[in-house]
Amino acid sequence: MRYSAPPYMYDVLPYPPSKEPWLYSAKWRYVERTFQNLCRYYGYREIRTPILEQTELFTRSIGETTDIVSKEMFTFTDRGGRSLTLKPEGTAPVVRACIEHGLFAQYPLLKLYYTSQNFRYERGQKGRYRQHEQLGVEVFGSSDPAIDAEVITLAMDFYRALGITELALHIHTVGTPEARARYLEALRNYVRPYLSQMSQDAQKRFELNPLRMLDTKDPKEKEILAEAPKLLDYLDAQSRDQFERLQEYLHALETPFVVDPMLVRGFDYYTGTVFEVKGKGLGAQDALCGGGRYDRLVEECGGPPTPGIGFGLGVERCLLTLEALSIVLPVEDENPQVFLILLGDSLRLRPIAVRLLHDLRRAGICADMDYQGRNFKKQLKRADDLGAPYTLLLGEDELARGVVALRNQTTREQQELPLESIVSSIKERLAQG
Ligand code: HAM
């Protein structure tokens, strides 16, 4: 029996895979650390929530009629008869955790970031998986559009830090639920005469979630909807004012953007600002990052009235974009700095070698040895394969004389040094580069 990863899920590997180089764990770590460092500069603190939550948290917050809730959740009943769902997204769990721990009362302005594994039963394709990782932020307690601009700029800075500059930032606002209701009425009135020419999917959206009609990929429907009334014209004064101020801030921050009236996000919780960062080289799955304001979500989840805004950015799409743009990440060197080679395999030698390795590691030196009892040539080859800049050669003879040979693998120069002080000698050499 051969097992494989579940459909449209993947493994991230310890060595660069030749077929899909983006599935190399060092690249993931680099991307995650870049994000975490940036969050530190911006004053965000980390939050971690469980991988699953009560199903109702998602159905209520994301919305019953959204694609995610109606067809994509991984839901199951646990042994205690509870309905649980693997996180399809990170925002609702963060809201739940902050309510549960009383953080809104304690910290009037909360700036949080997270790394979240999300699960959606989607039709898989390049850039769309059933498990994906999001790096996200959520800010609670301010409806100042300056914070919207900060959140958006953080996302853009993240891509810039990785060298991805071919990006398009799309922004829009969905207004208050009341303004949206007025707009949806107008949208329905406009679409009604064309409805019979539209797909079944669009007809269903017309009934259940008309805003989603704007998200169509069908060219004919696109043409019809191009002339539809615009949400911006139905906005309440406050949303309009906030949207204008957001644009001023983005200008001040020299963050280019386009106002995109067709920008539709797949969640019901948004109010006000919504945005997406679109990349190049991914075809249909070009949304690298998506987010927006959700000023009523905390209250709807049972917390105090608290405005909120955030985003989630997909790590897979980020790595695929880097690959498409041939950007090489300066990933950390995972090779040993020193490789210990045993000359002979006497029982006396082994404990000393193991101790020496331990001392090197304790001194902060990445050190390794061969545990397969192989001959000198094979150990040396292993050291070369691993790219160790130095090898240490230790045999009975060296041991008797209290020395160990240090070999520079590049110049092949070899020098005997006292075993006693070998750790500090190597430290010095490594410090000199
Ligand atoms: P979202 O737009 O559903 O938003 O997801 C955010 C990002 O996650 C997408 O732009 C994309 O890069 C990535 N992503 C989503 N689904 C998949 C998938 N199936 N495979 C690979 N990558 C995917 C949210 O989830 C919101 N919670 C974002 C948010 C935070 N809004 C406010 N705060």
XYZ file of C-alpha atoms and ligand atoms in Angstrom:
466
model
C 0.000 0.000 0.000
C 1.373 3.415 -0.947
C -0.080 6.397 0.841
C -0.120 9.911 -0.479
C -1.032 13.354 0.844
C -4.785 14.154 0.714
C -5.967 15.694 -2.588
C -4.768 19.237 -3.204
C -2.645 19.223 -0.078
C 1.141 19.082 -0.221
C 4.257 18.398 1.794
C 6.893 21.048 2.462
C 10.243 19.294 2.292
C 13.584 19.594 4.091
C 15.659 19.738 0.873
C 14.837 21.785 -2.261
C 12.587 19.540 -4.391
C 13.584 19.588 -8.055
C 10.006 19.507 -9.371
C 8.388 22.143 -7.199
C 11.200 24.190 -5.651
C 8.727 26.367 -3.729
C 7.913 23.384 -1.498
C 11.202 23.779 0.379
C 10.798 24.483 4.098
C 13.669 27.016 4.287
C 11.767 29.243 1.833
C 8.625 29.045 3.963
C 10.595 29.991 7.045
C 12.169 32.920 5.262
C 8.782 34.228 4.147
C 7.245 33.727 7.598
C 10.147 35.463 9.333
C 10.026 38.373 6.926
C 6.397 38.829 7.855
C 6.999 38.427 11.596
C 9.866 40.957 11.574
C 7.760 43.453 9.698
C 4.891 43.004 12.152
C 7.308 43.798 14.967
C 8.236 47.109 13.319
C 4.577 47.961 12.897
C 3.757 47.113 16.529
C 1.706 43.934 16.014
C 1.717 41.049 18.506
C 1.233 37.409 17.699
C -1.921 35.425 18.428
C -2.341 31.663 17.944
C -5.701 29.941 17.901
C -6.662 26.261 17.560
C -6.808 24.638 14.153
C -10.557 24.083 14.527
C -13.502 25.905 16.025
C -17.197 25.397 16.674
C -18.854 25.270 13.256
C -21.339 27.969 14.149
C -18.588 30.558 14.580
C -17.859 30.318 10.869
C -21.403 29.905 9.541
C -22.523 33.024 11.401
C -19.532 35.261 10.745
C -18.608 34.339 7.176
C -22.261 33.993 6.098
C -24.471 30.987 5.287
C -24.739 31.769 1.583
C -21.038 32.292 0.882
C -19.176 29.634 -1.115
C -16.931 28.927 1.847
C -19.741 28.074 4.237
C -22.139 26.497 1.759
C -19.687 24.162 0.049
C -16.114 24.319 1.245
C -15.850 23.666 4.960
C -14.237 20.585 6.465
C -16.838 19.913 9.142
C -17.159 16.878 11.371
C -18.773 15.759 14.586
C -16.360 14.973 17.394
C -16.728 12.107 19.861
C -18.661 14.390 22.184
C -21.243 15.131 19.484
C -20.037 18.695 18.807
C -19.885 20.056 15.290
C -16.363 21.321 14.647
C -14.814 22.846 11.533
C -11.206 23.128 10.463
C -10.466 26.847 10.132
C -11.382 28.024 6.628
C -9.943 31.453 7.523
C -8.279 33.243 10.406
C -10.388 36.284 11.271
C -13.367 34.759 13.093
C -11.139 32.611 15.365
C -9.121 35.693 16.342
C -12.317 37.585 17.146
C -13.578 34.634 19.203
C -10.298 34.393 21.137
C -10.198 38.129 21.908
C -13.769 38.032 23.208
C -13.120 34.897 25.249
C -10.055 36.418 26.919
C -11.511 39.883 27.436
C -8.773 41.505 25.339
C -11.020 44.210 23.909
C -11.696 45.640 27.381
C -8.054 45.396 28.429
C -6.420 46.697 25.256
C -8.540 49.354 23.558
C -6.341 49.193 20.473
C -5.292 45.664 19.620
C -2.861 45.002 16.780
C -2.427 41.296 16.121
C -0.778 39.016 13.614
C -0.970 35.279 13.008
C 0.097 32.371 10.876
C -2.873 30.174 10.138
C -3.388 26.866 8.371
C -6.727 27.100 6.585
C -8.861 24.402 5.031
C -11.309 24.832 2.177
C -12.733 22.029 0.093
C -12.072 23.796 -3.213
C -11.487 22.578 -6.725
C -7.719 22.423 -6.661
C -5.434 23.977 -9.229
C -2.135 25.848 -9.288
C -2.323 28.344 -6.425
C -5.554 26.899 -5.021
C -5.274 24.146 -2.449
C -7.451 22.490 0.172
C -5.004 23.418 2.876
C -3.305 26.780 2.614
C -1.303 28.965 4.934
C -2.172 32.569 5.592
C -0.092 35.237 7.243
C -2.566 37.743 8.558
C -3.131 40.779 10.721
C -6.211 42.047 12.529
C -6.530 45.456 14.201
C -9.341 46.154 16.637
C -10.542 49.382 18.198
C -10.082 52.071 15.555
C -12.173 53.169 12.618
C -9.601 55.754 11.569
C -8.810 55.245 7.868
C -5.154 55.826 8.807
C -5.199 52.320 10.270
C -6.698 50.982 7.028
C -3.765 52.603 5.243
C -1.316 51.099 7.756
C -2.717 47.590 7.312
C -2.592 47.861 3.525
C 0.910 49.335 3.580
C 2.138 46.522 5.822
C 0.990 44.005 3.211
C 2.654 45.957 0.397
C 5.863 46.326 2.437
C 5.931 42.577 2.950
C 5.967 41.934 -0.796
C 8.532 44.669 -1.327
C 10.783 43.085 1.324
C 10.681 39.874 -0.694
C 11.441 41.670 -3.935
C 7.942 41.324 -5.441
C 7.120 44.683 -6.960
C 4.885 43.713 -9.862
C 1.690 44.104 -7.911
C -1.637 45.791 -8.232
C -3.471 47.012 -5.155
C -7.246 47.094 -5.688
C -9.341 48.947 -3.148
C -13.022 49.548 -2.719
C -15.589 49.986 0.003
C -18.719 47.962 0.604
C -20.241 50.591 2.916
C -22.542 49.923 5.836
C -25.013 47.017 5.609
C -27.828 49.579 5.213
C -26.148 51.336 2.271
C -25.384 47.931 0.790
C -29.029 46.879 1.054
C -30.064 49.978 -0.930
C -27.441 49.192 -3.522
C -28.408 45.525 -3.822
C -31.970 46.564 -4.527
C -30.739 48.794 -7.369
C -28.426 46.051 -8.645
C -31.240 43.514 -8.704
C -33.515 45.939 -10.544
C -30.819 46.469 -13.153
C -30.005 42.781 -13.595
C -33.591 41.420 -13.591
C -34.279 41.972 -17.332
C -31.014 40.160 -18.255
C -31.406 37.316 -15.809
C -32.673 34.755 -18.324
C -29.474 35.270 -20.387
C -27.264 34.592 -17.376
C -25.812 31.361 -16.000
C -27.496 29.269 -13.331
C -24.757 30.280 -10.951
C -25.475 33.960 -11.506
C -29.208 33.334 -11.083
C -28.568 31.662 -7.762
C -26.360 34.540 -6.669
C -29.072 36.979 -7.754
C -31.343 35.394 -5.153
C -28.893 34.689 -2.373
C -25.922 37.009 -2.585
C -26.264 39.471 -5.489
C -22.966 41.236 -4.788
C -21.189 38.023 -5.748
C -22.622 38.344 -9.286
C -20.011 41.047 -9.870
C -17.321 38.437 -9.358
C -18.254 36.573 -12.552
C -15.609 35.294 -14.965
C -18.147 34.909 -17.820
C -17.411 37.528 -20.556
C -21.083 38.047 -21.421
C -22.080 38.542 -17.808
C -19.108 40.856 -17.375
C -20.407 42.954 -20.265
C -23.881 43.162 -18.769
C -22.563 44.027 -15.328
C -20.163 46.671 -16.614
C -23.161 48.992 -16.969
C -24.702 48.067 -13.609
C -25.176 50.707 -10.908
C -22.055 51.336 -8.861
C -21.903 50.729 -5.135
C -19.910 53.937 -4.654
C -22.979 55.937 -5.709
C -25.058 54.371 -2.943
C -22.633 54.835 -0.096
C -23.542 56.524 3.139
C -21.698 59.777 3.842
C -19.435 58.240 6.488
C -18.245 55.355 4.314
C -17.668 57.720 1.411
C -15.680 60.096 3.590
C -13.594 57.260 5.043
C -12.883 55.884 1.610
C -11.708 59.279 0.395
C -9.470 59.732 3.411
C -7.998 56.277 2.921
C -7.028 57.291 -0.604
C -5.362 60.452 0.710
C -3.315 58.393 3.158
C -2.299 55.959 0.450
C -1.176 58.863 -1.721
C 0.829 60.237 1.212
C 2.442 56.809 1.650
C 3.158 56.642 -2.093
C 1.282 53.356 -2.295
C -0.220 53.107 -5.785
C -3.731 51.667 -6.018
C -6.735 51.336 -8.280
C -10.320 51.815 -7.176
C -12.046 48.652 -8.347
C -15.867 48.723 -8.246
C -15.915 45.031 -9.196
C -13.907 43.986 -6.156
C -16.033 41.484 -4.287
C -14.817 39.602 -1.264
C -16.206 36.187 -0.383
C -17.269 37.015 3.196
C -20.387 38.657 4.579
C -18.615 40.268 7.523
C -17.058 43.167 5.625
C -18.209 46.760 6.135
C -16.351 49.708 4.598
C -12.884 49.285 3.106
C -12.067 46.115 1.185
C -8.879 45.434 -0.740
C -6.937 42.836 -2.640
C -3.350 42.635 -3.805
C -3.073 40.998 -7.204
C 0.136 39.494 -8.481
C 1.548 38.388 -11.812
C 2.366 34.932 -13.076
C -0.346 32.929 -11.351
C -3.086 33.006 -13.954
C -6.580 32.859 -12.472
C -5.422 32.602 -8.849
C -3.857 36.039 -8.851
C -5.178 37.246 -5.471
C -2.121 37.258 -3.251
C -3.714 39.029 -0.328
C -7.219 40.059 0.632
C -8.725 41.957 3.486
C -11.023 44.640 4.703
C -12.920 46.290 7.492
C -15.475 44.414 9.580
C -16.882 46.896 12.080
C -19.790 44.735 13.242
C -18.193 41.319 13.482
C -17.051 41.525 17.101
C -20.527 42.468 18.253
C -22.121 39.772 16.085
C -19.850 37.226 17.746
C -20.997 38.345 21.203
C -18.314 40.929 22.032
C -18.472 44.668 22.720
C -18.993 46.948 19.690
C -15.465 47.148 18.275
C -14.361 48.152 14.794
C -11.858 45.894 13.073
C -9.770 45.575 9.936
C -7.274 43.025 8.687
C -5.946 40.936 5.855
C -4.767 37.444 5.070
C -2.060 36.709 2.539
C -1.465 33.293 1.045
C 2.015 31.875 1.504
C 1.645 29.386 -1.390
C 0.733 32.110 -3.869
C 3.538 34.280 -2.567
C 6.109 31.514 -3.101
C 4.696 30.652 -6.522
C 4.933 34.313 -7.508
C 8.559 34.463 -6.381
C 9.202 31.412 -8.526
C 7.378 32.857 -11.553
C 9.435 36.050 -11.229
C 12.676 34.049 -10.756
C 13.360 35.787 -7.455
C 15.863 33.837 -5.400
C 15.350 34.130 -1.654
C 18.453 34.410 0.525
C 17.348 31.423 2.580
C 19.373 30.475 5.627
C 22.261 28.090 5.230
C 21.190 24.779 6.735
C 24.515 23.022 6.259
C 26.830 22.177 9.130
C 29.732 24.552 9.730
C 31.880 21.688 10.919
C 31.706 18.010 10.062
C 33.488 15.596 12.341
C 35.227 12.683 10.626
C 36.343 9.642 12.571
C 39.532 7.915 11.487
C 38.799 4.392 12.543
C 35.973 3.194 14.660
C 37.450 2.213 17.989
C 35.162 2.102 20.982
C 37.427 4.558 22.797
C 37.135 7.132 20.038
C 33.368 7.263 19.759
C 32.472 8.711 23.167
C 35.112 11.405 22.733
C 33.793 12.265 19.291
C 30.217 12.420 20.539
C 31.304 14.705 23.395
C 33.281 16.956 21.043
C 30.245 17.296 18.782
C 28.143 18.184 21.801
C 30.634 20.851 22.947
C 30.703 22.395 19.484
C 26.918 22.602 19.375
C 26.729 24.043 22.862
C 29.148 26.732 21.725
C 26.694 27.701 18.988
C 28.471 25.968 16.119
C 26.399 23.892 13.687
C 28.200 20.574 13.821
C 27.455 17.072 12.631
C 29.030 13.693 12.010
C 28.338 10.458 10.202
C 26.427 7.944 12.277
C 26.665 5.137 9.788
C 30.159 3.870 10.648
C 31.417 4.481 7.109
C 35.002 4.721 5.922
C 37.019 7.923 5.689
C 36.307 8.585 1.993
C 32.587 8.252 2.434
C 32.572 10.524 5.473
C 34.555 13.122 3.558
C 32.126 12.906 0.649
C 29.233 13.424 3.031
C 30.941 16.528 4.433
C 31.351 17.834 0.881
C 27.760 16.994 -0.061
C 26.547 18.909 2.973
C 28.760 21.861 2.062
C 30.557 21.984 5.435
C 33.354 24.583 5.226
C 35.454 22.728 7.846
C 36.038 19.109 8.798
C 37.613 17.838 11.983
C 39.606 14.634 11.679
C 39.972 12.571 14.804
C 41.682 9.181 15.132
C 43.456 7.071 17.748
C 46.754 8.632 16.857
C 45.458 12.205 17.243
C 43.746 11.271 20.459
C 46.964 9.880 21.919
C 48.688 13.178 21.135
C 45.800 15.341 22.400
C 45.217 16.951 18.997
C 42.639 17.017 16.260
C 43.160 17.970 12.614
C 41.146 20.887 11.289
C 40.719 20.867 7.540
C 39.518 23.763 5.439
C 37.342 22.061 2.840
C 37.855 24.768 0.235
C 41.614 25.255 0.392
C 42.192 21.660 1.587
C 44.726 23.035 4.087
C 45.005 20.955 7.197
C 46.358 21.871 10.599
C 46.668 20.019 13.876
C 45.324 21.877 16.882
C 45.064 21.009 20.573
C 41.890 19.059 21.256
C 41.425 21.022 24.476
C 40.887 24.363 22.832
C 39.469 23.216 19.508
C 36.025 24.699 20.133
C 37.376 28.225 20.628
C 39.815 27.840 17.691
C 36.911 26.976 15.399
C 34.810 29.789 16.775
C 37.548 32.268 15.955
C 37.929 30.948 12.449
C 34.215 31.038 11.769
C 33.990 34.572 13.113
C 36.697 35.627 10.644
C 34.536 34.176 7.872
P -9.276 35.376 1.541
O -9.290 36.371 0.428
O -10.258 34.283 1.490
O -9.441 36.216 2.889
O -7.853 34.730 1.664
C -6.691 35.524 1.772
C -5.607 34.986 0.863
O -5.366 33.616 1.168
C -5.951 34.986 -0.611
O -5.682 36.248 -1.188
C -5.013 33.923 -1.140
O -3.703 34.428 -1.325
C -4.985 32.926 -0.014
N -5.906 31.814 -0.271
C -7.239 31.773 -0.046
N -7.750 30.577 -0.404
C -6.712 29.841 -0.862
C -6.581 28.505 -1.380
N -7.614 27.670 -1.462
N -5.346 28.086 -1.769
C -4.275 28.908 -1.658
N -4.344 30.152 -1.186
C -5.542 30.628 -0.787
C -9.548 35.703 4.136
O -9.385 34.557 4.416
C -9.850 36.758 5.197
N -9.908 36.105 6.512
C -8.819 37.847 5.173
C -9.074 38.899 6.195
C -8.423 39.043 7.366
N -9.975 39.850 6.111
C -9.921 40.581 7.195
N -9.003 40.101 7.980
